[in-house]
Tab-separated table of C-alpha atoms in Angstrom:
chain	number	residue	atom	x	y	z
Z	1	MET	CA	49.694	1.262	29.057
Z	2	ASN	CA	46.261	2.297	30.296
Z	3	ASN	CA	43.656	0.132	28.536
Z	4	ARG	CA	40.150	1.484	29.054
Z	5	LEU	CA	36.903	-0.036	27.903
Z	6	THR	CA	34.874	2.642	26.164
Z	7	ILE	CA	31.126	2.142	26.378
Z	8	SER	CA	28.876	4.028	23.976
Z	9	GLY	CA	25.404	3.798	22.536
Z	10	SER	CA	24.573	2.288	19.175
Z	11	PRO	CA	25.192	2.319	16.279
Z	12	HIS	CA	28.645	0.814	16.621
Z	13	VAL	CA	29.200	0.131	12.905
Z	14	HIS	CA	28.712	2.968	10.425
Z	15	GLY	CA	27.073	1.911	7.180
Z	16	GLY	CA	27.962	4.983	5.142
Z	17	GLN	CA	24.384	6.276	5.115
Z	18	SER	CA	23.260	9.594	6.527
Z	19	ILE	CA	19.930	11.364	6.925
Z	20	LYS	CA	20.834	13.719	4.108
Z	21	LYS	CA	21.817	10.906	1.719
Z	22	ILE	CA	18.655	8.949	2.466
Z	23	MET	CA	16.352	11.932	2.023
Z	24	TRP	CA	17.851	13.036	-1.260
Z	25	THR	CA	17.784	9.464	-2.552
Z	26	VAL	CA	14.034	9.439	-1.935
Z	27	ASN	CA	13.726	12.793	-3.705
Z	28	ILE	CA	15.538	11.359	-6.725
Z	29	ALA	CA	13.254	8.317	-6.692
Z	30	LEU	CA	10.231	10.625	-6.978
Z	31	ILE	CA	11.470	12.147	-10.260
Z	32	PRO	CA	9.936	9.532	-12.643
Z	33	ALA	CA	6.444	10.058	-11.185
Z	34	PHE	CA	6.975	13.821	-11.317
Z	35	LEU	CA	7.926	13.692	-15.006
Z	36	VAL	CA	4.794	11.672	-15.795
Z	37	SER	CA	2.677	14.221	-13.933
Z	38	LEU	CA	4.223	16.995	-16.041
Z	39	TYR	CA	3.316	15.088	-19.198
Z	40	PHE	CA	-0.330	14.636	-18.254
Z	41	PHE	CA	-1.024	17.775	-16.195
Z	42	ARG	CA	1.531	20.187	-17.662
Z	43	THR	CA	2.383	23.400	-15.824
Z	44	ASP	CA	-0.297	22.899	-13.161
Z	45	ALA	CA	1.663	19.989	-11.708
Z	46	LEU	CA	4.942	21.932	-11.905
Z	47	VAL	CA	3.604	25.057	-10.190
Z	48	LEU	CA	1.779	23.144	-7.465
Z	49	THR	CA	4.793	20.939	-6.667
Z	50	LEU	CA	7.269	23.831	-6.496
Z	51	PHE	CA	4.854	25.907	-4.430
Z	52	SER	CA	4.249	23.045	-1.989
Z	53	ILE	CA	7.991	22.423	-1.571
Z	54	GLY	CA	8.645	26.136	-1.109
Z	55	CYS	CA	5.947	26.441	1.554
Z	56	CYS	CA	7.245	23.422	3.469
Z	57	LEU	CA	10.806	24.799	3.434
Z	58	LEU	CA	9.620	28.251	4.514
Z	59	PHE	CA	7.409	27.011	7.351
Z	60	GLN	CA	10.079	24.681	8.724
Z	61	TRP	CA	12.658	27.475	8.638
Z	62	LEU	CA	10.315	29.913	10.395
Z	63	ILE	CA	9.353	27.404	13.091
Z	64	GLU	CA	12.935	26.342	13.769
Z	65	ARG	CA	14.284	29.898	13.662
Z	66	PHE	CA	11.662	31.795	15.647
Z	67	LEU	CA	9.678	29.257	17.684
Z	68	MET	CA	12.150	26.494	18.491
Z	69	LYS	CA	15.181	28.830	18.574
Z	70	ARG	CA	17.524	26.309	16.984
Z	71	PRO	CA	19.586	26.051	13.774
Z	72	THR	CA	17.545	25.147	10.726
Z	73	GLU	CA	17.717	21.666	9.197
Z	74	ILE	CA	15.978	22.347	5.882
Z	75	ALA	CA	19.075	21.249	3.945
Z	76	ASP	CA	18.590	17.613	4.959
Z	77	GLY	CA	15.912	17.185	2.267
Z	78	SER	CA	13.107	15.988	4.560
Z	79	ALA	CA	10.995	19.115	4.004
Z	80	VAL	CA	11.428	18.685	0.247
Z	81	ILE	CA	10.080	15.136	0.509
Z	82	THR	CA	7.125	16.329	2.576
Z	83	GLY	CA	6.341	19.076	0.066
Z	84	THR	CA	6.628	16.717	-2.899
Z	85	LEU	CA	4.516	13.954	-1.359
Z	86	LEU	CA	1.900	16.462	-0.226
Z	87	ALA	CA	1.684	17.806	-3.780
Z	88	PHE	CA	1.553	14.277	-5.204
Z	89	ASN	CA	-1.563	13.625	-3.094
Z	90	LEU	CA	-3.469	16.667	-4.375
Z	91	PRO	CA	-5.449	17.515	-7.526
Z	92	SER	CA	-3.322	19.601	-9.870
Z	93	ASN	CA	-5.966	22.350	-9.963
Z	94	LEU	CA	-6.156	22.882	-6.189
Z	95	PRO	CA	-5.961	26.593	-5.235
Z	96	LEU	CA	-2.492	27.507	-4.026
Z	97	TRP	CA	-3.747	29.029	-0.790
Z	98	MET	CA	-5.122	25.613	0.146
Z	99	VAL	CA	-1.760	24.054	-0.697
Z	100	ALA	CA	-0.123	26.545	1.685
Z	101	ILE	CA	-2.514	25.508	4.466
Z	102	GLY	CA	-1.748	21.851	3.800
Z	103	ALA	CA	1.994	22.560	3.941
Z	104	LEU	CA	1.605	24.433	7.233
Z	105	VAL	CA	-0.351	21.543	8.768
Z	106	SER	CA	2.141	18.978	7.413
Z	107	ILE	CA	5.200	20.773	8.786
Z	108	GLY	CA	3.773	22.583	11.793
Z	109	ILE	CA	1.457	19.888	13.173
Z	110	GLY	CA	2.570	16.686	11.486
Z	111	LYS	CA	6.296	17.194	12.058
Z	112	MET	CA	7.593	20.100	14.142
Z	113	ALA	CA	4.938	19.914	16.882
Z	114	PHE	CA	6.502	16.604	17.921
Z	115	GLY	CA	10.057	17.935	17.862
Z	116	GLY	CA	11.052	17.599	14.231
Z	117	LEU	CA	12.412	14.840	12.026
Z	118	GLY	CA	12.693	11.504	13.807
Z	119	LYS	CA	10.089	12.283	16.468
Z	120	ASN	CA	6.856	12.530	14.455
Z	121	PRO	CA	4.535	9.521	14.871
Z	122	PHE	CA	2.538	10.201	11.689
Z	123	ASN	CA	3.597	10.758	8.101
Z	124	PRO	CA	3.582	14.594	7.785
Z	125	ALA	CA	2.443	14.713	4.153
Z	126	LEU	CA	-0.541	12.478	4.897
Z	127	VAL	CA	-1.488	14.597	7.912
Z	128	GLY	CA	-1.685	17.622	5.610
Z	129	ARG	CA	-3.521	15.708	2.898
Z	130	VAL	CA	-6.184	14.310	5.234
Z	131	PHE	CA	-6.652	17.741	6.846
Z	132	LEU	CA	-7.325	19.268	3.423
Z	133	LEU	CA	-9.645	16.411	2.440
Z	134	ILE	CA	-11.755	16.884	5.563
Z	135	SER	CA	-11.672	20.688	5.447
Z	136	PHE	CA	-12.177	21.215	1.701
Z	137	PRO	CA	-13.859	18.031	0.390
Z	138	ALA	CA	-15.299	19.651	-2.738
Z	139	ASP	CA	-11.966	21.051	-3.970
Z	140	MET	CA	-10.051	17.945	-2.933
Z	141	THR	CA	-12.296	15.697	-5.036
Z	142	LEU	CA	-12.382	17.863	-8.180
Z	143	TRP	CA	-10.037	15.948	-10.474
Z	144	PRO	CA	-8.679	17.494	-13.711
Z	145	VAL	CA	-8.893	15.323	-16.815
Z	146	PRO	CA	-5.361	14.402	-18.039
Z	147	GLN	CA	-4.386	16.370	-21.145
Z	148	PRO	CA	-1.155	14.828	-22.509
Z	149	LEU	CA	1.569	17.221	-23.556
Z	150	PHE	CA	2.002	17.780	-27.328
Z	151	GLN	CA	-1.477	16.337	-27.999
Z	152	SER	CA	-4.771	17.996	-28.744
Z	153	PRO	CA	-7.323	17.690	-25.912
Z	154	VAL	CA	-9.317	14.479	-26.252
Z	155	THR	CA	-12.276	15.928	-24.351
Z	156	ASP	CA	-13.772	19.311	-23.607
Z	157	ALA	CA	-14.308	18.366	-19.967
Z	158	LEU	CA	-12.009	20.088	-17.474
Z	159	THR	CA	-12.646	17.756	-14.558
Z	160	GLY	CA	-13.874	14.216	-14.067
Z	161	PRO	CA	-14.011	11.396	-11.504
Z	162	THR	CA	-11.192	9.018	-10.679
Z	163	PRO	CA	-11.476	5.334	-11.687
Z	164	LEU	CA	-12.227	4.422	-8.065
Z	165	GLY	CA	-14.895	7.115	-7.866
Z	166	MET	CA	-16.449	5.952	-11.129
Z	167	LEU	CA	-16.429	2.353	-9.883
Z	168	LYS	CA	-18.059	3.233	-6.572
Z	169	GLY	CA	-20.752	5.255	-8.325
Z	170	ALA	CA	-21.440	2.502	-10.848
Z	171	LEU	CA	-21.726	-0.201	-8.197
Z	172	ALA	CA	-24.077	2.001	-6.153
Z	173	SER	CA	-26.351	2.328	-9.191
Z	174	GLY	CA	-26.666	-1.454	-9.507
Z	175	VAL	CA	-24.199	-2.082	-12.336
Z	176	SER	CA	-22.109	-5.233	-11.975
Z	177	ALA	CA	-18.402	-4.919	-11.242
Z	178	GLU	CA	-17.425	-6.420	-14.610
Z	179	GLN	CA	-19.625	-3.961	-16.517
Z	180	ALA	CA	-18.307	-1.047	-14.461
Z	181	VAL	CA	-14.652	-1.924	-15.094
Z	182	ALA	CA	-15.324	-2.268	-18.835
Z	183	LYS	CA	-16.194	1.446	-18.967
Z	184	LEU	CA	-13.092	2.541	-17.060
Z	185	PRO	CA	-9.582	3.230	-18.426
Z	186	SER	CA	-7.729	0.116	-19.577
Z	187	TYR	CA	-5.026	-1.502	-17.487
Z	188	PHE	CA	-2.405	-0.084	-19.846
Z	189	GLU	CA	-3.750	3.440	-19.319
Z	190	LEU	CA	-3.780	2.876	-15.561
Z	191	LEU	CA	-0.167	1.694	-15.642
Z	192	ILE	CA	1.166	4.655	-17.607
Z	193	GLY	CA	-1.004	7.275	-15.892
Z	194	ALA	CA	-3.710	8.253	-18.391
Z	195	ARG	CA	-6.401	8.708	-15.738
Z	196	GLY	CA	-7.742	11.215	-13.278
Z	197	GLY	CA	-6.589	11.468	-9.685
Z	198	SER	CA	-3.894	13.035	-7.547
Z	199	PHE	CA	-1.212	13.772	-10.103
Z	200	GLY	CA	1.611	11.984	-8.281
Z	201	GLU	CA	-0.228	8.681	-7.992
Z	202	ILE	CA	-1.393	8.171	-11.566
Z	203	SER	CA	1.525	6.221	-13.081
Z	204	ALA	CA	2.080	2.807	-11.509
Z	205	ILE	CA	5.140	2.147	-13.672
Z	206	ALA	CA	6.884	5.394	-12.695
Z	207	LEU	CA	6.277	4.723	-9.006
Z	208	ILE	CA	7.597	1.171	-9.300
Z	209	ILE	CA	10.759	2.467	-11.001
Z	210	GLY	CA	11.287	4.850	-8.086
Z	211	GLY	CA	10.706	2.049	-5.600
Z	212	LEU	CA	13.211	-0.240	-7.307
Z	213	PHE	CA	15.770	2.567	-7.206
Z	214	MET	CA	15.287	2.942	-3.446
Z	215	LEU	CA	15.580	-0.820	-2.995
Z	216	PHE	CA	18.813	-0.827	-4.998
Z	217	ARG	CA	20.167	2.012	-2.853
Z	218	LYS	CA	19.022	0.135	0.287
Z	219	VAL	CA	16.956	3.060	1.485
Z	220	ILE	CA	13.909	0.804	1.921
Z	221	THR	CA	13.406	-2.946	2.207
Z	222	TRP	CA	10.822	-5.105	0.473
Z	223	HIS	CA	8.852	-5.959	3.604
Z	224	ILE	CA	6.343	-3.077	3.757
Z	225	PRO	CA	5.639	-2.622	0.012
Z	226	VAL	CA	5.218	-6.365	-0.600
Z	227	SER	CA	3.053	-6.980	2.484
Z	228	PHE	CA	1.003	-3.827	1.770
Z	229	LEU	CA	0.300	-4.687	-1.861
Z	230	GLY	CA	0.056	-8.428	-1.205
Z	231	SER	CA	-2.467	-8.143	1.619
Z	232	ALA	CA	-4.569	-5.675	-0.387
Z	233	PHE	CA	-4.544	-8.063	-3.354
Z	234	ILE	CA	-5.387	-11.147	-1.258
Z	235	PHE	CA	-8.197	-9.460	0.683
Z	236	ALA	CA	-9.681	-7.976	-2.503
Z	237	ALA	CA	-9.375	-11.416	-4.163
Z	238	ILE	CA	-11.314	-13.053	-1.324
Z	239	LEU	CA	-14.142	-10.544	-1.729
Z	240	TRP	CA	-14.058	-11.006	-5.509
Z	241	LEU	CA	-14.291	-14.798	-5.220
Z	242	ILE	CA	-17.211	-14.477	-2.810
Z	243	ASN	CA	-19.210	-12.169	-5.086
Z	244	PRO	CA	-17.593	-11.270	-8.452
Z	245	THR	CA	-20.637	-9.278	-9.556
Z	246	HIS	CA	-20.285	-6.784	-6.712
Z	247	TYR	CA	-16.538	-6.789	-5.989
Z	248	VAL	CA	-13.964	-5.844	-8.582
Z	249	ASN	CA	-11.000	-7.920	-9.772
Z	250	PRO	CA	-8.157	-7.497	-7.201
Z	251	SER	CA	-5.640	-6.426	-9.845
Z	252	PHE	CA	-7.762	-3.334	-10.459
Z	253	HIS	CA	-7.152	-2.195	-6.877
Z	254	LEU	CA	-3.380	-2.420	-7.278
Z	255	VAL	CA	-3.115	0.002	-10.209
Z	256	THR	CA	-5.745	2.550	-9.149
Z	257	GLY	CA	-5.758	5.232	-6.511
Z	258	GLY	CA	-2.703	5.887	-4.399
Z	259	LEU	CA	-1.985	2.281	-3.436
Z	260	ILE	CA	1.470	2.042	-5.011
Z	261	LEU	CA	2.421	5.606	-4.030
Z	262	GLY	CA	1.451	4.868	-0.438
Z	263	ALA	CA	3.053	1.419	-0.294
Z	264	VAL	CA	6.373	2.499	-1.796
Z	265	PHE	CA	6.918	6.076	-0.624
Z	266	MET	CA	4.769	6.810	2.443
Z	267	ALA	CA	4.272	3.595	4.389
Z	268	THR	CA	8.039	2.960	4.179
Z	269	ASP	CA	8.894	6.163	6.041
Z	270	MET	CA	11.599	5.089	8.504
Z	271	VAL	CA	10.337	7.342	11.280
Z	272	THR	CA	6.704	6.231	11.219
Z	273	SER	CA	7.116	2.504	10.430
Z	274	PRO	CA	8.214	-0.419	12.646
Z	275	MET	CA	11.874	-1.199	13.269
Z	276	SER	CA	11.907	-4.982	12.832
Z	277	ASN	CA	11.267	-6.905	9.620
Z	278	ARG	CA	8.445	-8.916	11.203
Z	279	GLY	CA	6.887	-5.729	12.497
Z	280	GLN	CA	7.071	-4.203	9.024
Z	281	LEU	CA	5.250	-7.201	7.566
Z	282	VAL	CA	2.446	-6.771	10.107
Z	283	PHE	CA	2.369	-3.023	9.484
Z	284	GLY	CA	2.146	-3.447	5.703
Z	285	ALA	CA	-0.522	-6.135	5.974
Z	286	GLY	CA	-2.612	-3.888	8.209
Z	287	CYS	CA	-2.296	-1.021	5.727
Z	288	GLY	CA	-3.403	-3.223	2.835
Z	289	ILE	CA	-6.433	-4.691	4.596
Z	290	LEU	CA	-7.590	-1.313	5.926
Z	291	THR	CA	-7.219	0.228	2.458
Z	292	ILE	CA	-9.546	-2.329	0.866
Z	293	LEU	CA	-11.995	-2.132	3.784
Z	294	ILE	CA	-12.300	1.646	3.357
Z	295	ARG	CA	-12.478	1.440	-0.442
Z	296	VAL	CA	-15.171	-1.243	-0.469
Z	297	PHE	CA	-17.252	-0.488	2.617
Z	298	GLY	CA	-16.371	3.119	3.512
Z	299	ALA	CA	-17.789	6.428	2.370
Z	300	TYR	CA	-14.594	7.419	0.537
Z	301	PRO	CA	-13.574	5.664	-2.691
Z	302	GLU	CA	-9.928	5.790	-1.562
Z	303	GLY	CA	-8.490	4.618	1.746
Z	304	VAL	CA	-4.690	4.611	1.498
Z	305	SER	CA	-4.076	7.801	3.504
Z	306	PHE	CA	-6.387	6.810	6.359
Z	307	ALA	CA	-4.998	3.269	6.437
Z	308	ILE	CA	-1.376	4.422	6.757
Z	309	LEU	CA	-2.189	6.982	9.459
Z	310	ILE	CA	-4.127	4.393	11.478
Z	311	MET	CA	-1.223	1.956	11.273
Z	312	ASN	CA	1.225	4.772	12.143
Z	313	ALA	CA	-0.637	5.076	15.444
Z	314	LEU	CA	-0.110	1.346	16.071
Z	315	VAL	CA	3.641	1.375	15.407
Z	316	PRO	CA	4.619	1.652	19.128
Z	317	LEU	CA	2.542	-1.462	19.876
Z	318	ILE	CA	4.025	-3.309	16.888
Z	319	ASN	CA	7.553	-2.385	17.982
Z	320	LYS	CA	6.782	-3.659	21.476
Z	321	GLY	CA	5.398	-6.935	20.160
Z	322	PHE	CA	8.203	-7.567	17.661
Z	323	LYS	CA	11.336	-6.441	19.446
Z	324	PRO	CA	14.668	-7.235	17.754
Z	325	ILE	CA	16.680	-9.949	19.503
Z	326	ARG	CA	19.143	-8.427	21.958
Z	327	PHE	CA	22.833	-8.786	21.341
Z	328	SER	CA	24.218	-11.955	23.021
Z	329	LYS	CA	20.723	-13.398	23.626
């Protein structure tokens, strides 16, 4: 009998997961936040999300079919995730032609320019979001006031600032942090989503439910979300202890802006995050610290998108510094 030793590359043990299963699991995990956005922003959120997904699917198909001359991979669900996350990072009243530009940048520049899924160094949805923020700052910071479904409007105002924007403005005017927070939505309203902002980030509870689902399905691990949120909380707490009249309670940072959306759904992107557990802890900690630095000392009231993209650029260095132990070593 001819016994031959077959040598092949990893992985050697199949875990039952596939790209398609992982991507559609993430899409399912986004449903709770999407339902909350429908409740507070009604058909605007529905139309914008479907349009963003449709544009991402169309642009990926066109690029793969006519520019890259290869079979399309839109069925794997990655373009749907990009379209959904891009929409979740936008105001619900953003003109659709701007959404189309954001989708083109996300897919064309953020993803396909590097060769497609698995080769992009930056999170595609955040590339599109930051491009729109820099190109159209007025429209990207015009936040609709939530108008809950089945309820009469509580205000005649069509747009208003986000809690982070209100806080930054109040602190700049000389109001103490405690007085500023007292005029903002309550913690309960922040948890359920009764506040202004990008419509996919408003409900902390819905995002946490989606994150727990992904943890249960073993699509993500706890390392990045916990280190991201934990480092943001600790750094904000240090500032608060130093000067509580100028810096807000750290718990306020956790439930406002896109911190939970970024920590659970965007920083955990397998392609753009470190491979090792130790590397993921460093990556998440860097994201959290940069987020608070930008929020507190930067020109923008929010810093999650910039923080994740900066740390995406450092992933090759993190992977080099925290290499997994080789087999047999």
